[in-house]
Structures are given as structure tokens and as C-alpha cells.
Amino acid sequence: MNALYQKLAGILTTVLFLSAPLSAQTEEKPWNGHECAVVLTYDDGLNVHLDNVVPALEASGFRGTFYLPGNAVTLPGRVDEWRRVAHNGHELGNHTLFHPCSGSAPGREWVQPEQDLDTYTFNRLMEEIRLGNVLLNAIDGKEQRTFAYSCGDKMVADSSFVEAISGWFVAARDVLYRIEQPGEINRMEVGALAVDGESSGELIAQVEKAREEAGLLVFLFHGVGGEHGINVSLEAHNELVDYLAQHKDEIWVAPMVEVAESMKGD
């Protein structure tokens, strides 16, 4: 009789679980049924993104977000490759037309006069961002995408432009580090870890921290194996991707736009 009771109890438990609301079944794993979420983002539309990053991601079944400014070095000669990247499920995100940054900020001696955000009017920046969407739509045919603040700057002509562009994007990526928590995310200022020279061990440690906190971790890459002053080695990048591939059941890896769509109800 004990064996019969145990069998009936097991059946009852299964029935109760399956009949429970989906939200109750997944509330402890809010990230598409995973323990945490990781978004891999890449700024500035570099050759190494097409040559090094895309093959590494696709070999592991992952898709990333590539923030392309209108003056990206790869757009004149490799636009068809970016179109294929988008067709394969990666996101092409808006990074303005000319990547303007505030030249008066510390360490910004490299900012050229024509790309100095300090000289922009509010309307000029709005038009550049709007036309950035037009350009990207001509490449990928998509309407929904996310934005990345160039140099993390959110002020133009002494005014924040965050609210002004909030209706144009599903979300926007910041450059300030934080692991985001469900229900607490400002979709127009999603935190990110800006990578510059870290080892694979250091990058993986950040993912493990996100798992412990059941949060969202966004990586911000520039150079991957070269081509940019802010760089991570190809080996470190690929070892991170391998780690994520080994833990697909626990870690949700998806483009920013897809993760942001899942946060709409937060």
C-alpha cells in the first residue's frame, strides 16, 4: 500500500505543477526559464566583429548585438555581410550616425571637432539617431532594435535626450557596470560591463556572479583580437563563449532586443 500511495502522490504532484499558472512555474527563473541572462554586445561595426566574433558565436548557436554607427569602417565594403548577419538572427543596433562624444569629458582628447557632442544642437543629434534607424532598416528590414549611447553620453545642449528617444527603441544600453535584476531595470539605461583586457577567467567570474544573483549581465566589447584601443584577446572572448555554450541550460544568451522584449512587463 505504501508503494501505491507514493505513486499516487507523485502523480498528484505532477498534475498540480502542470496545472499551475506559467508565471508560478517560472517565477524563480524569470530569464526565459534560465537562471540568468547574458547579452553579448559589440560596438562600432569593426572588421574583427565580422571576421572573429560572428563565426565564434554562430559555432556555439549564439546570436549577439552589434551596434553600428553610420560611419562604421565596415559599412562601405561589407554591408552585404552585415545583412547576412542580421538575417541569421543577430541584432544590428543603433549607435548614431557619426558616433559623437563630448570632447570636454576627461580623456577625450581624441574626439574630432566635427564629432564633438558639445557642439551639437539637440535637433541635430535627434536627426542623426533617427537617420541611424533608417540606415539600419535599409540593411536588415527590421523595425525593432535597441540603442547604445556613444561613449555613454546622454546629454546634448545641456539636456538629456534619453526620454526623447525612448519611443524609438525597445531599450538602450548604458556603459555603467551593474548586474540588472528583474523588475528593477530601467530599459533606457541598461547597465553593461565594458571589457578592456580582461582574461577569460575574469569574464567568466562575472557570469557566475550573474548566476548567483539571478540577474542580467550585458558585456560591452569593442576590439576582439585587435582593431581597437579598447580590446580583449580573441582567446579570452572565445573561452567565454565556450563557457556559455557549456551552460546553455542555465544561462540565456540572446540579443539585447530579444531580452528587452521579455522585460516589457517589468
PDB file of N, CA and C in Angstrom, residues 163-232:
ATOM      1  N   GLU A 163      14.822  60.517 -22.694  1.00  0.00           N
ATOM      2  CA  GLU A 163      13.364  60.427 -22.833  1.00  0.00           C
ATOM      3  C   GLU A 163      12.937  60.682 -24.271  1.00  0.00           C
ATOM      4  N   ALA A 164      13.642  61.555 -24.956  1.00  0.00           N
ATOM      5  CA  ALA A 164      13.258  61.912 -26.327  1.00  0.00           C
ATOM      6  C   ALA A 164      13.347  60.736 -27.288  1.00  0.00           C
ATOM      7  N   ILE A 165      14.252  59.800 -27.037  1.00  0.00           N
ATOM      8  CA  ILE A 165      14.412  58.661 -27.946  1.00  0.00           C
ATOM      9  C   ILE A 165      13.747  57.398 -27.412  1.00  0.00           C
ATOM     10  N   SER A 166      13.123  57.485 -26.256  1.00  0.00           N
ATOM     11  CA  SER A 166      12.590  56.278 -25.616  1.00  0.00           C
ATOM     12  C   SER A 166      11.511  55.590 -26.439  1.00  0.00           C
ATOM     13  N   GLY A 167      10.799  56.346 -27.270  1.00  0.00           N
ATOM     14  CA  GLY A 167       9.771  55.740 -28.107  1.00  0.00           C
ATOM     15  C   GLY A 167      10.310  55.095 -29.368  1.00  0.00           C
ATOM     16  N   TRP A 168      11.569  55.298 -29.650  1.00  0.00           N
ATOM     17  CA  TRP A 168      12.161  54.772 -30.874  1.00  0.00           C
ATOM     18  C   TRP A 168      12.813  53.411 -30.693  1.00  0.00           C
ATOM     19  N   PHE A 169      13.049  53.007 -29.444  1.00  0.00           N
ATOM     20  CA  PHE A 169      13.816  51.793 -29.187  1.00  0.00           C
ATOM     21  C   PHE A 169      13.167  50.930 -28.105  1.00  0.00           C
ATOM     22  N   VAL A 170      13.400  49.651 -28.210  1.00  0.00           N
ATOM     23  CA  VAL A 170      12.920  48.725 -27.188  1.00  0.00           C
ATOM     24  C   VAL A 170      13.684  48.941 -25.887  1.00  0.00           C
ATOM     25  N   ALA A 171      14.972  49.275 -26.019  1.00  0.00           N
ATOM     26  CA  ALA A 171      15.822  49.524 -24.852  1.00  0.00           C
ATOM     27  C   ALA A 171      17.071  50.245 -25.316  1.00  0.00           C
ATOM     28  N   ALA A 172      17.860  50.724 -24.352  1.00  0.00           N
ATOM     29  CA  ALA A 172      19.136  51.373 -24.656  1.00  0.00           C
ATOM     30  C   ALA A 172      20.183  50.887 -23.669  1.00  0.00           C
ATOM     31  N   ARG A 173      21.371  50.666 -24.180  1.00  0.00           N
ATOM     32  CA  ARG A 173      22.462  50.161 -23.347  1.00  0.00           C
ATOM     33  C   ARG A 173      23.350  51.284 -22.851  1.00  0.00           C
ATOM     34  N   ASP A 174      23.596  51.272 -21.560  1.00  0.00           N
ATOM     35  CA  ASP A 174      24.479  52.216 -20.900  1.00  0.00           C
ATOM     36  C   ASP A 174      25.906  51.672 -20.950  1.00  0.00           C
ATOM     37  N   VAL A 175      26.839  52.393 -20.340  1.00  0.00           N
ATOM     38  CA  VAL A 175      28.218  51.903 -20.236  1.00  0.00           C
ATOM     39  C   VAL A 175      28.622  51.709 -18.776  1.00  0.00           C
ATOM     40  N   LEU A 176      27.695  51.940 -17.848  1.00  0.00           N
ATOM     41  CA  LEU A 176      27.987  51.784 -16.430  1.00  0.00           C
ATOM     42  C   LEU A 176      27.704  50.358 -16.001  1.00  0.00           C
ATOM     43  N   TYR A 177      28.620  49.801 -15.223  1.00  0.00           N
ATOM     44  CA  TYR A 177      28.506  48.393 -14.852  1.00  0.00           C
ATOM     45  C   TYR A 177      27.485  48.165 -13.751  1.00  0.00           C
ATOM     46  N   ARG A 178      26.617  47.214 -13.984  1.00  0.00           N
ATOM     47  CA  ARG A 178      25.748  46.671 -12.952  1.00  0.00           C
ATOM     48  C   ARG A 178      25.091  45.410 -13.501  1.00  0.00           C
ATOM     49  N   ILE A 179      24.805  44.480 -12.615  1.00  0.00           N
ATOM     50  CA  ILE A 179      24.028  43.302 -12.966  1.00  0.00           C
ATOM     51  C   ILE A 179      22.580  43.644 -12.673  1.00  0.00           C
ATOM     52  N   GLU A 180      21.756  43.633 -13.705  1.00  0.00           N
ATOM     53  CA  GLU A 180      20.375  44.070 -13.583  1.00  0.00           C
ATOM     54  C   GLU A 180      19.494  42.969 -12.991  1.00  0.00           C
ATOM     55  N   GLN A 181      18.495  43.394 -12.219  1.00  0.00           N
ATOM     56  CA  GLN A 181      17.568  42.468 -11.591  1.00  0.00           C
ATOM     57  C   GLN A 181      16.178  42.583 -12.219  1.00  0.00           C
ATOM     58  N   PRO A 182      15.452  41.477 -12.347  1.00  0.00           N
ATOM     59  CA  PRO A 182      14.104  41.520 -12.915  1.00  0.00           C
ATOM     60  C   PRO A 182      13.219  42.485 -12.132  1.00  0.00           C
ATOM     61  N   GLY A 183      12.435  43.254 -12.846  1.00  0.00           N
ATOM     62  CA  GLY A 183      11.521  44.179 -12.205  1.00  0.00           C
ATOM     63  C   GLY A 183      12.153  45.473 -11.740  1.00  0.00           C
ATOM     64  N   GLU A 184      13.486  45.594 -11.888  1.00  0.00           N
ATOM     65  CA  GLU A 184      14.172  46.796 -11.426  1.00  0.00           C
ATOM     66  C   GLU A 184      14.935  47.492 -12.545  1.00  0.00           C
ATOM     67  N   ILE A 185      14.704  47.080 -13.775  1.00  0.00           N
ATOM     68  CA  ILE A 185      15.514  47.554 -14.899  1.00  0.00           C
ATOM     69  C   ILE A 185      14.908  48.797 -15.536  1.00  0.00           C
ATOM     70  N   ASN A 186      15.725  49.827 -15.684  1.00  0.00           N
ATOM     71  CA  ASN A 186      15.356  50.975 -16.498  1.00  0.00           C
ATOM     72  C   ASN A 186      15.734  50.622 -17.934  1.00  0.00           C
ATOM     73  N   ARG A 187      14.745  50.356 -18.765  1.00  0.00           N
ATOM     74  CA  ARG A 187      15.033  49.817 -20.098  1.00  0.00           C
ATOM     75  C   ARG A 187      15.845  50.778 -20.963  1.00  0.00           C
ATOM     76  N   MET A 188      15.853  52.082 -20.637  1.00  0.00           N
ATOM     77  CA  MET A 188      16.615  53.035 -21.431  1.00  0.00           C
ATOM     78  C   MET A 188      18.004  53.296 -20.864  1.00  0.00           C
ATOM     79  N   GLU A 189      18.361  52.594 -19.800  1.00  0.00           N
ATOM     80  CA  GLU A 189      19.699  52.723 -19.230  1.00  0.00           C
ATOM     81  C   GLU A 189      20.146  51.379 -18.663  1.00  0.00           C
ATOM     82  N   VAL A 190      20.196  50.387 -19.523  1.00  0.00           N
ATOM     83  CA  VAL A 190      20.571  49.041 -19.107  1.00  0.00           C
ATOM     84  C   VAL A 190      22.080  48.992 -18.892  1.00  0.00           C
ATOM     85  N   GLY A 191      22.485  48.565 -17.713  1.00  0.00           N
ATOM     86  CA  GLY A 191      23.900  48.539 -17.367  1.00  0.00           C
ATOM     87  C   GLY A 191      24.697  47.534 -18.192  1.00  0.00           C
ATOM     88  N   ALA A 192      26.016  47.748 -18.259  1.00  0.00           N
ATOM     89  CA  ALA A 192      26.879  46.860 -19.042  1.00  0.00           C
ATOM     90  C   ALA A 192      28.281  46.836 -18.450  1.00  0.00           C
ATOM     91  N   LEU A 193      28.971  45.749 -18.693  1.00  0.00           N
ATOM     92  CA  LEU A 193      30.375  45.611 -18.309  1.00  0.00           C
ATOM     93  C   LEU A 193      31.237  45.916 -19.525  1.00  0.00           C
ATOM     94  N   ALA A 194      31.929  47.053 -19.494  1.00  0.00           N
ATOM     95  CA  ALA A 194      32.815  47.424 -20.600  1.00  0.00           C
ATOM     96  C   ALA A 194      34.113  46.628 -20.474  1.00  0.00           C
ATOM     97  N   VAL A 195      34.377  45.787 -21.448  1.00  0.00           N
ATOM     98  CA  VAL A 195      35.520  44.877 -21.405  1.00  0.00           C
ATOM     99  C   VAL A 195      36.745  45.540 -22.016  1.00  0.00           C
ATOM    100  N   ASP A 196      37.858  45.466 -21.300  1.00  0.00           N
ATOM    101  CA  ASP A 196      39.114  46.032 -21.803  1.00  0.00           C
ATOM    102  C   ASP A 196      40.287  45.263 -21.198  1.00  0.00           C
ATOM    103  N   GLY A 197      40.696  44.198 -21.879  1.00  0.00           N
ATOM    104  CA  GLY A 197      41.872  43.459 -21.469  1.00  0.00           C
ATOM    105  C   GLY A 197      41.658  42.370 -20.446  1.00  0.00           C
ATOM    106  N   GLU A 198      40.416  42.119 -20.019  1.00  0.00           N
ATOM    107  CA  GLU A 198      40.179  41.079 -19.025  1.00  0.00           C
ATOM    108  C   GLU A 198      40.529  39.692 -19.565  1.00  0.00           C
ATOM    109  N   SER A 199      40.885  38.811 -18.672  1.00  0.00           N
ATOM    110  CA  SER A 199      41.130  37.413 -19.017  1.00  0.00           C
ATOM    111  C   SER A 199      39.802  36.670 -19.100  1.00  0.00           C
ATOM    112  N   SER A 200      39.827  35.491 -19.687  1.00  0.00           N
ATOM    113  CA  SER A 200      38.599  34.697 -19.745  1.00  0.00           C
ATOM    114  C   SER A 200      38.109  34.366 -18.345  1.00  0.00           C
ATOM    115  N   GLY A 201      39.029  34.128 -17.421  1.00  0.00           N
ATOM    116  CA  GLY A 201      38.641  33.821 -16.050  1.00  0.00           C
ATOM    117  C   GLY A 201      37.883  34.960 -15.407  1.00  0.00           C
ATOM    118  N   GLU A 202      38.322  36.188 -15.670  1.00  0.00           N
ATOM    119  CA  GLU A 202      37.639  37.354 -15.107  1.00  0.00           C
ATOM    120  C   GLU A 202      36.256  37.536 -15.729  1.00  0.00           C
ATOM    121  N   LEU A 203      36.148  37.282 -17.021  1.00  0.00           N
ATOM    122  CA  LEU A 203      34.852  37.404 -17.688  1.00  0.00           C
ATOM    123  C   LEU A 203      33.887  36.327 -17.200  1.00  0.00           C
ATOM    124  N   ILE A 204      34.376  35.120 -17.085  1.00  0.00           N
ATOM    125  CA  ILE A 204      33.533  34.019 -16.612  1.00  0.00           C
ATOM    126  C   ILE A 204      33.097  34.245 -15.172  1.00  0.00           C
ATOM    127  N   ALA A 205      33.977  34.826 -14.365  1.00  0.00           N
ATOM    128  CA  ALA A 205      33.623  35.124 -12.973  1.00  0.00           C
ATOM    129  C   ALA A 205      32.430  36.078 -12.908  1.00  0.00           C
ATOM    130  N   GLN A 206      32.345  37.008 -13.849  1.00  0.00           N
ATOM    131  CA  GLN A 206      31.215  37.920 -13.888  1.00  0.00           C
ATOM    132  C   GLN A 206      29.918  37.184 -14.237  1.00  0.00           C
ATOM    133  N   VAL A 207      30.014  36.208 -15.131  1.00  0.00           N
ATOM    134  CA  VAL A 207      28.836  35.411 -15.468  1.00  0.00           C
ATOM    135  C   VAL A 207      28.391  34.608 -14.251  1.00  0.00           C
ATOM    136  N   GLU A 208      29.331  34.043 -13.536  1.00  0.00           N
ATOM    137  CA  GLU A 208      28.986  33.272 -12.335  1.00  0.00           C
ATOM    138  C   GLU A 208      28.336  34.168 -11.282  1.00  0.00           C
ATOM    139  N   LYS A 209      28.785  35.415 -11.199  1.00  0.00           N
ATOM    140  CA  LYS A 209      28.159  36.369 -10.285  1.00  0.00           C
ATOM    141  C   LYS A 209      26.710  36.642 -10.702  1.00  0.00           C
ATOM    142  N   ALA A 210      26.491  36.779 -12.017  1.00  0.00           N
ATOM    143  CA  ALA A 210      25.131  36.991 -12.515  1.00  0.00           C
ATOM    144  C   ALA A 210      24.249  35.782 -12.205  1.00  0.00           C
ATOM    145  N   ARG A 211      24.801  34.587 -12.282  1.00  0.00           N
ATOM    146  CA  ARG A 211      24.035  33.389 -11.941  1.00  0.00           C
ATOM    147  C   ARG A 211      23.671  33.388 -10.466  1.00  0.00           C
ATOM    148  N   GLU A 212      24.616  33.768  -9.628  1.00  0.00           N
ATOM    149  CA  GLU A 212      24.356  33.811  -8.186  1.00  0.00           C
ATOM    150  C   GLU A 212      23.264  34.816  -7.853  1.00  0.00           C
ATOM    151  N   GLU A 213      23.237  35.928  -8.597  1.00  0.00           N
ATOM    152  CA  GLU A 213      22.271  36.987  -8.324  1.00  0.00           C
ATOM    153  C   GLU A 213      21.011  36.867  -9.170  1.00  0.00           C
ATOM    154  N   ALA A 214      20.959  35.831 -10.035  1.00  0.00           N
ATOM    155  CA  ALA A 214      19.804  35.620 -10.911  1.00  0.00           C
ATOM    156  C   ALA A 214      19.480  36.878 -11.711  1.00  0.00           C
ATOM    157  N   GLY A 215      20.519  37.492 -12.262  1.00  0.00           N
ATOM    158  CA  GLY A 215      20.351  38.758 -12.958  1.00  0.00           C
ATOM    159  C   GLY A 215      20.710  38.732 -14.421  1.00  0.00           C
ATOM    160  N   LEU A 216      20.733  39.921 -15.000  1.00  0.00           N
ATOM    161  CA  LEU A 216      21.108  40.135 -16.398  1.00  0.00           C
ATOM    162  C   LEU A 216      22.482  40.784 -16.456  1.00  0.00           C
ATOM    163  N   LEU A 217      23.380  40.179 -17.211  1.00  0.00           N
ATOM    164  CA  LEU A 217      24.717  40.726 -17.420  1.00  0.00           C
ATOM    165  C   LEU A 217      24.896  41.026 -18.902  1.00  0.00           C
ATOM    166  N   VAL A 218      25.226  42.273 -19.192  1.00  0.00           N
ATOM    167  CA  VAL A 218      25.477  42.701 -20.577  1.00  0.00           C
ATOM    168  C   VAL A 218      26.967  42.971 -20.725  1.00  0.00           C
ATOM    169  N   PHE A 219      27.602  42.304 -21.672  1.00  0.00           N
ATOM    170  CA  PHE A 219      29.007  42.561 -21.981  1.00  0.00           C
ATOM    171  C   PHE A 219      29.086  43.601 -23.093  1.00  0.00           C
ATOM    172  N   LEU A 220      30.027  44.539 -22.959  1.00  0.00           N
ATOM    173  CA  LEU A 220      30.266  45.574 -23.963  1.00  0.00           C
ATOM    174  C   LEU A 220      31.684  45.378 -24.503  1.00  0.00           C
ATOM    175  N   PHE A 221      31.774  44.876 -25.719  1.00  0.00           N
ATOM    176  CA  PHE A 221      33.063  44.662 -26.371  1.00  0.00           C
ATOM    177  C   PHE A 221      33.292  45.702 -27.461  1.00  0.00           C
ATOM    178  N   HIS A 222      34.547  46.031 -27.680  1.00  0.00           N
ATOM    179  CA  HIS A 222      34.969  46.789 -28.853  1.00  0.00           C
ATOM    180  C   HIS A 222      35.857  45.861 -29.688  1.00  0.00           C
ATOM    181  N   GLY A 223      37.176  46.034 -29.597  1.00  0.00           N
ATOM    182  CA  GLY A 223      38.054  45.129 -30.315  1.00  0.00           C
ATOM    183  C   GLY A 223      38.012  43.730 -29.727  1.00  0.00           C
ATOM    184  N   VAL A 224      38.049  42.742 -30.603  1.00  0.00           N
ATOM    185  CA  VAL A 224      38.127  41.339 -30.188  1.00  0.00           C
ATOM    186  C   VAL A 224      39.244  40.713 -31.008  1.00  0.00           C
ATOM    187  N   GLY A 225      40.421  40.697 -30.412  1.00  0.00           N
ATOM    188  CA  GLY A 225      41.583  40.249 -31.165  1.00  0.00           C
ATOM    189  C   GLY A 225      42.201  41.374 -31.976  1.00  0.00           C
ATOM    190  N   GLY A 226      41.982  42.634 -31.538  1.00  0.00           N
ATOM    191  CA  GLY A 226      42.612  43.774 -32.200  1.00  0.00           C
ATOM    192  C   GLY A 226      41.635  44.741 -32.822  1.00  0.00           C
ATOM    193  N   GLU A 227      42.172  45.712 -33.559  1.00  0.00           N
ATOM    194  CA  GLU A 227      41.471  46.726 -34.359  1.00  0.00           C
ATOM    195  C   GLU A 227      40.905  47.880 -33.533  1.00  0.00           C
ATOM    196  N   HIS A 228      41.057  47.879 -32.237  1.00  0.00           N
ATOM    197  CA  HIS A 228      40.527  48.969 -31.418  1.00  0.00           C
ATOM    198  C   HIS A 228      41.391  49.117 -30.177  1.00  0.00           C
ATOM    199  N   GLY A 229      41.505  50.355 -29.686  1.00  0.00           N
ATOM    200  CA  GLY A 229      42.295  50.596 -28.485  1.00  0.00           C
ATOM    201  C   GLY A 229      41.715  49.946 -27.251  1.00  0.00           C
ATOM    202  N   ILE A 230      40.395  49.757 -27.247  1.00  0.00           N
ATOM    203  CA  ILE A 230      39.733  49.011 -26.169  1.00  0.00           C
ATOM    204  C   ILE A 230      39.538  47.596 -26.699  1.00  0.00           C
ATOM    205  N   ASN A 231      40.221  46.639 -26.106  1.00  0.00           N
ATOM    206  CA  ASN A 231      40.332  45.340 -26.756  1.00  0.00           C
ATOM    207  C   ASN A 231      40.333  44.197 -25.744  1.00  0.00           C
ATOM    208  N   VAL A 232      39.900  43.043 -26.194  1.00  0.00           N
ATOM    209  CA  VAL A 232      40.034  41.801 -25.447  1.00  0.00           C
ATOM    210  C   VAL A 232      40.637  40.781 -26.406  1.00  0.00           C
TER     211      VAL A 232
END
